Amino acid sequence: YLIMLSIIPRIFLILLAFVLPLNFLFSQYTEVINSNRPSQSMGAFSLGKKVYQFEQGISFRRGNFNKLYNSSFSGIGTNIQIRVGSLRDNLEFIGSLDFQMDNLTYQNQLGKISKNRNGFNEIALGTKYLIYDPFRKVDKYKVNIYSWRANNKFRFRDLVPAISIYGGLQLKSGVVYPYQEKFYELFNFNYRTLEEPFISGSTLLIFQQHILPGFVITHNLGLKYLLSDYMQTKIIGTLTYSTNPKLSFFGEYVYDNSNLHNDITIASGAAYLINKNLQIDFATSYSIKNTPRLFSAGLGFSYRLDKYNIYEAGPQDLAEMKLIRKEERRERKAKKNLLKEKRKSEKTAKKLERKQRKIQKKINRKNDWSFRGKQSKRF
């Protein structure tokens, strides 16, 4: 266990030293929303400048810890993530909140005790930076219109991952769930209160591989609660498969290791793309160990406000967008007025034509009566 804690940070620093020189400063803006939900892992690609994204989920959460006063809790929680693409295409700012309300029950010498709780599990602020994008050479990934096999076969270059790094701050979440521990108040932990520092650090190294069409593998290797007494090693692996452009499924494992908690969580779920800026999802997860046994299931959505100008491959100012929209409205109004004038002139022409026909009929009748009168006089 101690060897693991000492090795993981060294591996992280070695990998970081290798990938930092690969800074190609490239980003892959996508025409559809690129959400981290419903998995716990973080994708490598940034949103792009002037793209704003809101991701939220609500879930039922339950935990049992029979070996600790036969304790259990159940309740609901909500997770919110706000992502902002700014300054550079490969730079993203992220804010995360996780709030939980539950009822904790346990047994001691006085009998069964029940307690209502509510508080933050997590408050985090951070920045993600795309270091390397394997898709920067677009020619290598062009669609071959003559061969289905060429577009769907495995290629060794697909093993090269997109690489990002995340760094941020973990803020003190309160006295209810320090270090995200759900049963901490029942611990007899060194005869002292478990207290989280007001600020601690967190960092992630993110790898994302597009192995085959529809298959994406994402790995997160990181450390949480840096500079605190209970630093946590976190490893997340996620496999995502898209059956079609709108529907995707995922499977995931999450490994947590610290002096307080050591467990593996298995998760699965699905996401459905309603339109290019809106996605809904469902996910469920449970822990391998029963000390404690944790379970959650919930729904969520992701929404994107896209101010990125893909046609110029760069951001577009709001003022410029307003001018363009104003010009578009002016053109639509001009077309509408032109169509209105055209219809009006056609209507006027039809009226004149009808009047002309009436006049012509009168002239014809008058000429006809004149002709008949002349004929009667002759006979």
XYZ file of C-alpha atoms in Angstrom:
379
model
C 0.000 0.000 0.000
C 2.760 2.461 0.953
C 4.725 1.449 -2.145
C 1.677 2.235 -4.287
C 1.339 5.705 -2.749
C 4.996 6.461 -3.413
C 5.110 5.051 -6.967
C 1.972 6.688 -8.449
C 3.157 10.333 -7.998
C 6.537 9.435 -9.529
C 4.885 7.798 -12.550
C 2.705 10.890 -12.940
C 5.681 13.262 -12.887
C 7.686 11.121 -15.329
C 4.796 11.008 -17.811
C 4.292 14.736 -17.408
C 7.955 15.399 -18.172
C 7.661 13.390 -21.394
C 4.443 14.934 -22.698
C 5.062 18.600 -21.913
C 7.517 19.034 -24.836
C 4.761 17.741 -27.184
C 2.867 21.014 -26.980
C 1.365 21.445 -30.443
C -1.266 23.911 -29.217
C -4.091 22.407 -31.211
C -7.731 21.838 -30.393
C -10.504 19.836 -31.992
C -13.726 21.828 -31.889
C -16.726 19.564 -32.481
C -19.999 20.482 -34.161
C -21.914 18.572 -31.452
C -21.681 18.842 -27.676
C -18.664 17.181 -26.047
C -19.764 16.256 -22.527
C -17.945 14.537 -19.655
C -21.251 13.090 -18.448
C -22.374 10.581 -17.400
C -18.955 9.045 -16.592
C -16.631 10.307 -13.868
C -13.665 10.591 -16.213
C -12.648 13.813 -17.915
C -12.180 13.876 -21.710
C -8.945 15.166 -23.212
C -10.393 17.638 -25.708
C -11.213 21.230 -24.811
C -14.424 22.992 -25.778
C -12.922 25.744 -27.958
C -12.963 29.490 -27.413
C -16.287 31.073 -26.493
C -18.032 27.763 -25.897
C -19.885 27.545 -22.571
C -21.201 24.268 -21.190
C -23.430 23.310 -18.238
C -23.615 19.702 -17.052
C -25.863 18.517 -14.220
C -27.124 15.246 -12.829
C -29.336 14.160 -9.952
C -29.008 10.702 -8.431
C -30.265 8.385 -5.721
C -27.382 7.402 -3.413
C -27.186 4.619 -0.860
C -24.451 3.161 1.340
C -24.160 0.307 3.883
C -21.352 -0.312 6.364
C -22.386 -3.321 8.469
C -19.033 -3.582 10.230
C -19.290 0.003 11.475
C -22.227 0.156 13.920
C -24.446 -1.487 11.288
C -24.680 1.948 9.674
C -26.328 2.986 6.417
C -27.456 6.092 4.577
C -29.762 6.862 1.660
C -30.647 10.108 -0.055
C -30.228 12.172 -3.187
C -27.333 14.139 -4.587
C -26.717 16.539 -7.407
C -23.544 17.139 -9.346
C -22.974 20.343 -11.337
C -20.098 21.129 -13.675
C -19.599 24.433 -15.498
C -17.069 24.429 -18.344
C -15.824 27.549 -20.133
C -13.602 27.666 -23.204
C -11.572 30.863 -23.106
C -8.296 32.592 -24.070
C -7.051 29.687 -26.233
C -8.772 26.920 -28.161
C -6.999 24.258 -26.115
C -7.657 25.848 -22.716
C -10.708 25.213 -20.570
C -11.821 26.389 -17.113
C -13.925 24.029 -14.997
C -15.961 24.496 -11.824
C -17.493 21.498 -10.021
C -20.019 21.163 -7.200
C -21.460 18.035 -5.613
C -24.215 18.352 -2.994
C -25.867 15.539 -1.023
C -28.896 15.231 1.262
C -29.415 11.940 3.108
C -30.485 10.159 6.273
C -27.800 8.336 8.288
C -28.797 5.507 10.650
C -26.589 3.442 12.983
C -26.756 1.464 16.216
C -24.877 1.945 19.458
C -25.451 1.250 23.160
C -28.399 3.673 23.165
C -30.145 1.857 20.323
C -30.871 2.847 16.767
C -30.080 6.462 15.892
C -31.225 8.373 12.817
C -29.791 11.654 11.603
C -30.623 13.915 8.630
C -27.611 15.417 6.861
C -26.944 17.762 3.965
C -23.745 19.319 2.689
C -21.182 19.525 -0.098
C -19.178 16.471 -1.114
C -16.942 18.490 -3.391
C -16.149 22.071 -4.387
C -13.475 22.312 -7.050
C -12.026 24.829 -9.498
C -9.540 23.923 -12.179
C -8.043 24.334 -15.633
C -7.604 21.766 -18.391
C -5.028 22.210 -21.134
C -4.790 20.109 -24.317
C -1.117 19.265 -24.827
C -1.224 16.925 -27.816
C -3.896 16.194 -30.443
C -3.248 13.193 -32.763
C -5.893 14.521 -35.178
C -3.911 17.673 -35.924
C -2.772 16.104 -39.229
C -6.171 15.992 -40.870
C -4.959 14.312 -44.099
C -4.220 11.070 -42.250
C -7.851 10.785 -41.133
C -9.656 11.685 -44.351
C -12.556 9.412 -45.307
C -11.783 6.962 -48.101
C -14.874 7.056 -50.328
C -13.736 3.905 -52.182
C -13.234 1.526 -49.239
C -15.401 0.747 -46.199
C -12.621 -1.418 -44.777
C -10.069 1.394 -44.971
C -12.356 3.598 -42.856
C -13.196 0.931 -40.250
C -10.089 -1.222 -39.840
C -7.729 -0.942 -36.878
C -4.716 1.343 -37.425
C -1.710 1.467 -35.115
C -1.719 5.263 -35.202
C -5.126 5.132 -33.459
C -3.300 3.914 -30.338
C -1.670 7.343 -30.011
C -3.856 9.216 -27.509
C -4.855 12.831 -27.197
C -3.179 14.120 -24.033
C -4.351 16.806 -21.612
C -3.360 17.928 -18.166
C -5.695 19.237 -15.462
C -4.717 21.220 -12.406
C -7.017 22.683 -9.811
C -8.004 23.427 -6.248
C -10.172 21.407 -3.873
C -11.973 23.765 -1.506
C -13.163 22.730 1.946
C -16.630 21.209 1.579
C -17.690 21.631 5.191
C -17.927 19.355 8.221
C -20.466 16.859 6.853
C -18.451 14.991 4.203
C -14.733 15.856 4.534
C -12.677 14.093 1.848
C -16.029 12.814 0.514
C -16.238 10.310 3.367
C -19.873 9.347 4.004
C -19.321 7.603 7.393
C -16.511 9.713 8.836
C -18.420 10.824 11.962
C -18.619 7.173 13.074
C -14.864 6.649 12.767
C -12.699 6.498 15.860
C -9.877 7.965 13.779
C -6.803 8.514 15.981
C -9.128 10.021 18.606
C -9.382 13.292 16.711
C -11.808 14.995 14.384
C -11.268 14.414 10.689
C -10.839 17.879 9.200
C -10.227 18.846 5.573
C -7.927 21.831 4.861
C -9.548 24.933 3.394
C -7.549 24.558 0.146
C -5.763 21.541 -1.301
C -4.551 20.725 -4.794
C -5.574 18.235 -7.463
C -4.058 17.196 -10.777
C -4.892 14.792 -13.605
C -3.142 13.430 -16.646
C -5.755 12.587 -19.296
C -5.396 10.169 -22.235
C -8.084 9.679 -24.885
C -7.821 7.105 -27.690
C -10.192 6.620 -30.647
C -9.461 2.944 -31.334
C -12.155 2.150 -33.923
C -15.148 4.063 -35.296
C -17.481 4.419 -32.325
C -14.996 3.154 -29.701
C -13.245 5.629 -27.383
C -11.013 4.758 -24.425
C -10.273 7.430 -21.804
C -7.875 7.165 -18.876
C -7.424 9.643 -16.026
C -4.402 9.285 -13.741
C -4.341 11.769 -10.904
C -3.876 12.909 -7.336
C -6.405 14.721 -5.135
C -6.064 16.609 -1.852
C -2.417 17.474 -2.472
C -0.664 19.157 0.488
C -3.193 17.604 2.867
C -2.808 14.760 5.382
C -4.856 12.356 3.261
C -3.726 12.638 -0.351
C -5.783 10.415 -2.653
C -4.607 8.510 -5.722
C -7.322 8.287 -8.385
C -7.312 6.213 -11.588
C -10.311 6.130 -13.941
C -10.742 4.074 -17.101
C -13.745 4.544 -19.406
C -14.801 2.701 -22.560
C -17.438 4.473 -24.680
C -19.227 2.933 -27.646
C -21.545 4.842 -29.993
C -24.059 2.656 -31.802
C -25.123 5.625 -33.937
C -24.467 9.404 -33.991
C -27.093 9.981 -31.260
C -26.817 7.032 -28.859
C -23.762 5.929 -26.866
C -23.023 3.544 -23.972
C -20.148 3.460 -21.499
C -18.500 1.167 -18.954
C -16.056 2.424 -16.345
C -13.898 1.565 -13.354
C -12.725 4.077 -10.715
C -9.846 3.236 -8.363
C -9.504 5.343 -5.195
C -6.650 4.917 -2.737
C -5.875 6.963 0.391
C -5.364 6.468 4.116
C -9.116 6.893 4.532
C -10.547 4.915 1.652
C -9.446 2.205 -0.763
C -11.941 0.816 -3.259
C -12.870 0.186 -6.899
C -16.181 1.424 -8.288
C -17.810 -0.014 -11.406
C -20.168 2.178 -13.445
C -22.208 1.952 -16.640
C -24.787 4.043 -18.465
C -25.953 5.622 -21.687
C -26.271 9.073 -23.276
C -28.630 10.323 -25.985
C -28.012 13.380 -28.161
C -31.261 15.351 -28.581
C -29.630 17.996 -30.760
C -26.111 19.279 -31.337
C -26.202 21.349 -28.117
C -28.278 19.155 -25.750
C -27.633 15.680 -24.333
C -29.460 13.580 -21.716
C -27.955 10.614 -19.865
C -28.460 7.815 -17.345
C -25.821 6.094 -15.197
C -25.496 3.673 -12.298
C -22.477 2.702 -10.161
C -21.582 0.421 -7.251
C -18.471 -0.334 -5.216
C -16.635 -3.673 -5.173
C -15.967 -3.712 -1.425
C -18.637 -3.810 1.278
C -16.729 -1.613 3.761
C -18.696 0.364 2.786
C -20.944 -0.803 -0.049
C -21.902 2.254 -2.143
C -24.548 2.496 -4.873
C -25.935 5.323 -6.994
C -28.262 5.704 -9.997
C -29.398 8.892 -11.665
C -30.274 11.040 -14.650
C -28.547 14.092 -16.065
C -28.229 16.485 -18.956
C -25.596 18.628 -20.669
C -26.259 21.903 -22.489
C -23.863 23.922 -24.655
C -23.961 27.606 -25.592
C -21.845 27.743 -28.738
C -20.302 31.067 -29.784
C -17.537 29.480 -31.830
C -17.332 30.478 -35.513
C -16.456 27.223 -37.260
C -16.489 28.809 -40.732
C -13.564 31.054 -39.877
C -12.003 28.452 -37.563
C -11.914 30.986 -34.780
C -14.039 32.731 -32.157
C -16.644 35.270 -33.115
C -17.412 38.340 -31.044
C -20.923 38.855 -29.748
C -21.040 42.327 -31.327
C -20.148 40.841 -34.698
C -22.778 38.152 -34.274
C -25.392 40.799 -33.526
C -24.454 42.696 -36.691
C -24.690 39.509 -38.751
C -28.066 38.645 -37.271
C -29.258 42.202 -37.867
C -28.143 41.975 -41.496
C -29.891 38.607 -41.848
C -33.104 40.104 -40.416
C -32.784 43.044 -42.829
C -32.371 40.666 -45.767
C -35.347 38.585 -44.670
C -37.436 41.742 -44.308
C -36.325 42.976 -47.748
C -37.243 39.616 -49.294
C -40.585 39.687 -47.509
C -41.320 43.234 -48.751
C -40.233 42.282 -52.267
C -42.539 39.285 -52.203
C -45.339 41.467 -50.844
C -44.837 44.043 -53.612
C -44.741 41.283 -56.191
C -48.012 39.839 -54.933
C -49.551 43.314 -54.827
C -48.487 44.072 -58.411
C -49.779 40.687 -59.544
C -53.095 41.399 -57.820
C -53.287 44.860 -59.438
C -52.470 43.346 -62.829
C -55.233 40.779 -62.402
C -57.720 43.519 -61.482
C -56.733 45.545 -64.568
C -57.032 42.415 -66.675
C -60.530 41.741 -65.341
C -61.541 45.361 -65.983
C -60.074 45.150 -69.468
C -62.057 41.998 -70.172
C -65.268 43.663 -68.937
C -64.659 46.717 -71.131
C -63.893 44.467 -74.090
C -67.122 42.542 -73.518
C -69.107 45.797 -73.469
C -67.433 46.943 -76.690
C -68.134 43.575 -78.297
C -71.796 43.678 -77.247
C -72.159 47.252 -78.522
C -70.586 46.343 -81.827
C -72.820 43.297 -82.043
C -76.004 45.345 -81.461
C -74.841 47.927 -83.993
C -74.296 45.220 -86.563
C -77.732 43.704 -85.911
C -79.400 47.142 -86.221
C -77.822 47.728 -89.602
C -78.939 44.305 -90.792
C -82.591 44.931 -89.704
C -82.702 48.275 -91.573
C -81.438 46.613 -94.732
C -84.298 44.100 -94.797
